[in-house]
mmCIF file of C-alpha atoms in Angstrom:
data_model
loop_
_atom_site.group_PDB
_atom_site.id
_atom_site.type_symbol
_atom_site.label_atom_id
_atom_site.label_comp_id
_atom_site.label_asym_id
_atom_site.label_seq_id
_atom_site.Cartn_x
_atom_site.Cartn_y
_atom_site.Cartn_z
ATOM 1 C CA MET H 1 -25.067 61.983 -260.205
ATOM 2 C CA PRO H 2 -23.405 60.120 -263.120
ATOM 3 C CA LYS H 3 -25.275 59.718 -266.335
ATOM 4 C CA LYS H 4 -26.548 56.303 -267.334
ATOM 5 C CA LYS H 5 -24.559 55.073 -270.390
ATOM 6 C CA VAL H 6 -26.755 54.911 -273.457
ATOM 7 C CA LYS H 7 -26.160 51.580 -275.218
ATOM 8 C CA GLU H 8 -25.883 51.870 -279.002
ATOM 9 C CA LEU H 9 -27.733 49.573 -281.455
ATOM 10 C CA ARG H 10 -25.428 46.870 -282.712
ATOM 11 C CA ILE H 11 -27.736 44.704 -285.000
ATOM 12 C CA LEU H 12 -31.215 46.106 -285.328
ATOM 13 C CA ASP H 13 -32.058 49.304 -287.157
ATOM 14 C CA GLY H 14 -33.502 52.216 -285.273
ATOM 15 C CA LYS H 15 -37.158 51.822 -286.473
ATOM 16 C CA THR H 16 -37.222 48.184 -285.517
ATOM 17 C CA ALA H 17 -35.655 48.763 -282.143
ATOM 18 C CA GLN H 18 -38.155 51.554 -281.406
ATOM 19 C CA ASN H 19 -41.228 49.398 -282.509
ATOM 20 C CA LEU H 20 -39.884 46.645 -280.164
ATOM 21 C CA SER H 21 -39.444 49.040 -277.325
ATOM 22 C CA ILE H 22 -43.021 50.255 -277.649
ATOM 23 C CA PHE H 23 -44.161 46.581 -277.843
ATOM 24 C CA LEU H 24 -42.225 45.828 -274.680
ATOM 25 C CA GLY H 25 -43.636 48.834 -272.957
ATOM 26 C CA SER H 26 -47.145 47.323 -273.322
ATOM 27 C CA PHE H 27 -46.107 44.333 -271.199
ATOM 28 C CA ARG H 28 -44.104 45.753 -268.406
ATOM 29 C CA MET H 29 -42.642 42.354 -267.357
ATOM 30 C CA PRO H 30 -39.302 40.477 -267.675
ATOM 31 C CA TYR H 31 -38.371 39.192 -271.161
ATOM 32 C CA GLU H 32 -38.472 35.559 -270.070
ATOM 33 C CA GLU H 33 -42.039 35.971 -268.929
ATOM 34 C CA ILE H 34 -43.064 37.610 -272.203
ATOM 35 C CA LYS H 35 -41.299 34.612 -274.033
ATOM 36 C CA HIS H 36 -43.199 32.229 -271.851
ATOM 37 C CA ILE H 37 -46.602 34.000 -272.683
ATOM 38 C CA ILE H 38 -45.701 33.895 -276.352
ATOM 39 C CA LEU H 39 -44.638 30.212 -276.358
ATOM 40 C CA GLU H 40 -47.652 29.200 -274.299
ATOM 41 C CA VAL H 41 -50.177 31.329 -276.306
ATOM 42 C CA ASP H 42 -51.527 32.785 -273.134
ATOM 43 C CA GLU H 43 -54.538 34.554 -274.673
ATOM 44 C CA ALA H 44 -55.341 36.206 -271.347
ATOM 45 C CA LYS H 45 -52.173 38.243 -271.591
ATOM 46 C CA LEU H 46 -51.367 37.963 -275.323
ATOM 47 C CA SER H 47 -54.058 39.360 -277.702
ATOM 48 C CA GLU H 48 -54.124 38.757 -281.472
ATOM 49 C CA ALA H 49 -53.251 42.341 -282.141
ATOM 50 C CA LEU H 50 -50.221 41.982 -279.873
ATOM 51 C CA ILE H 51 -49.102 38.847 -281.821
ATOM 52 C CA GLN H 52 -49.606 40.648 -285.206
ATOM 53 C CA ASN H 53 -47.692 43.582 -283.914
ATOM 54 C CA LEU H 54 -44.838 41.309 -282.817
ATOM 55 C CA VAL H 55 -44.678 39.410 -286.121
ATOM 56 C CA LYS H 56 -45.025 42.739 -288.038
ATOM 57 C CA ASN H 57 -41.852 44.092 -286.189
ATOM 58 C CA LEU H 58 -39.804 40.901 -286.319
ATOM 59 C CA PRO H 59 -36.193 41.615 -287.325
ATOM 60 C CA GLU H 60 -34.938 40.155 -290.604
ATOM 61 C CA GLN H 61 -33.560 36.541 -290.418
ATOM 62 C CA LYS H 62 -29.972 37.728 -290.738
ATOM 63 C CA GLU H 63 -30.430 40.186 -287.840
ATOM 64 C CA LEU H 64 -32.024 37.321 -285.732
ATOM 65 C CA ASN H 65 -29.128 35.134 -286.517
ATOM 66 C CA ALA H 66 -26.657 37.969 -285.586
ATOM 67 C CA LEU H 67 -28.516 38.606 -282.324
ATOM 68 C CA ALA H 68 -28.309 34.819 -281.399
ATOM 69 C CA GLU H 69 -24.563 35.066 -281.709
ATOM 70 C CA LEU H 70 -24.487 38.019 -279.149
ATOM 71 C CA LYS H 71 -26.079 36.204 -276.277
ATOM 72 C CA ASN H 72 -22.803 36.266 -274.369
ATOM 73 C CA GLU H 73 -22.744 40.197 -274.676
ATOM 74 C CA TYR H 74 -26.292 40.424 -273.361
ATOM 75 C CA ASP H 75 -25.360 43.195 -270.797
ATOM 76 C CA ASP H 76 -23.817 45.411 -273.530
ATOM 77 C CA LEU H 77 -26.987 45.336 -275.738
ATOM 78 C CA CYS H 78 -29.756 47.881 -275.697
ATOM 79 C CA GLU H 79 -33.235 46.868 -274.511
ATOM 80 C CA SER H 80 -34.842 45.820 -277.815
ATOM 81 C CA GLU H 81 -31.571 43.722 -278.689
ATOM 82 C CA GLN H 82 -31.626 42.121 -275.240
ATOM 83 C CA PHE H 83 -35.236 41.240 -275.813
ATOM 84 C CA GLY H 84 -34.371 39.821 -279.285
ATOM 85 C CA VAL H 85 -31.534 37.512 -277.783
ATOM 86 C CA VAL H 86 -33.882 36.210 -275.009
ATOM 87 C CA THR H 87 -37.132 35.734 -277.119
ATOM 88 C CA PHE H 88 -36.352 35.303 -280.814
ATOM 89 C CA SER H 89 -33.398 32.927 -280.401
ATOM 90 C CA SER H 90 -35.771 30.229 -279.143
ATOM 91 C CA ILE H 91 -39.028 31.399 -280.901
ATOM 92 C CA LEU H 92 -37.959 32.108 -284.508
ATOM 93 C CA TYR H 93 -35.977 29.025 -285.187
ATOM 94 C CA GLU H 94 -39.391 27.477 -285.536
ATOM 95 C CA TRP H 95 -40.406 30.151 -287.978
ATOM 96 C CA LYS H 96 -41.303 28.928 -291.618
ATOM 97 C CA PRO H 97 -41.363 31.469 -294.373
ATOM 98 C CA GLY H 98 -44.906 32.486 -295.403
ATOM 99 C CA THR H 99 -46.394 31.256 -292.109
ATOM 100 C CA SER H 100 -49.085 33.416 -290.634
ATOM 101 C CA SER H 101 -48.829 34.710 -287.048
ATOM 102 C CA GLY H 102 -51.640 32.435 -285.867
ATOM 103 C CA THR H 103 -50.119 29.353 -287.495
ATOM 104 C CA LEU H 104 -46.761 30.195 -286.076
ATOM 105 C CA MET H 105 -48.110 30.441 -282.566
ATOM 106 C CA ILE H 106 -50.012 27.010 -282.790
ATOM 107 C CA GLU H 107 -46.745 25.447 -284.335
ATOM 108 C CA LEU H 108 -44.713 26.713 -281.339
ATOM 109 C CA LYS H 109 -47.302 25.571 -278.733
ATOM 110 C CA HIS H 110 -47.169 22.017 -280.140
ATOM 111 C CA SER H 111 -43.571 21.741 -280.775
#
């Protein structure tokens, strides 16, 4: 039985990738659905604690920009970077420095 090829991190540091993987494990659903839950602020599925966890583990802006440039290489990325490409590319362009997570979500919902 061939071993599954382990994909190396290309943009994110190990700690950020691990924290995002833990965050993803709490959802157990496709990234597009997670993105939809975040954008719609679906409080039945997205608690304030999870929002704070996501915001706390956000990659730096330069990492987000680099991830956005890798969307054509999606299949070659590790899980946390794939999530970053799908989710952060559309969400964080709305991010304003110094904005709280609650304000961020409200701004996204009404934009």
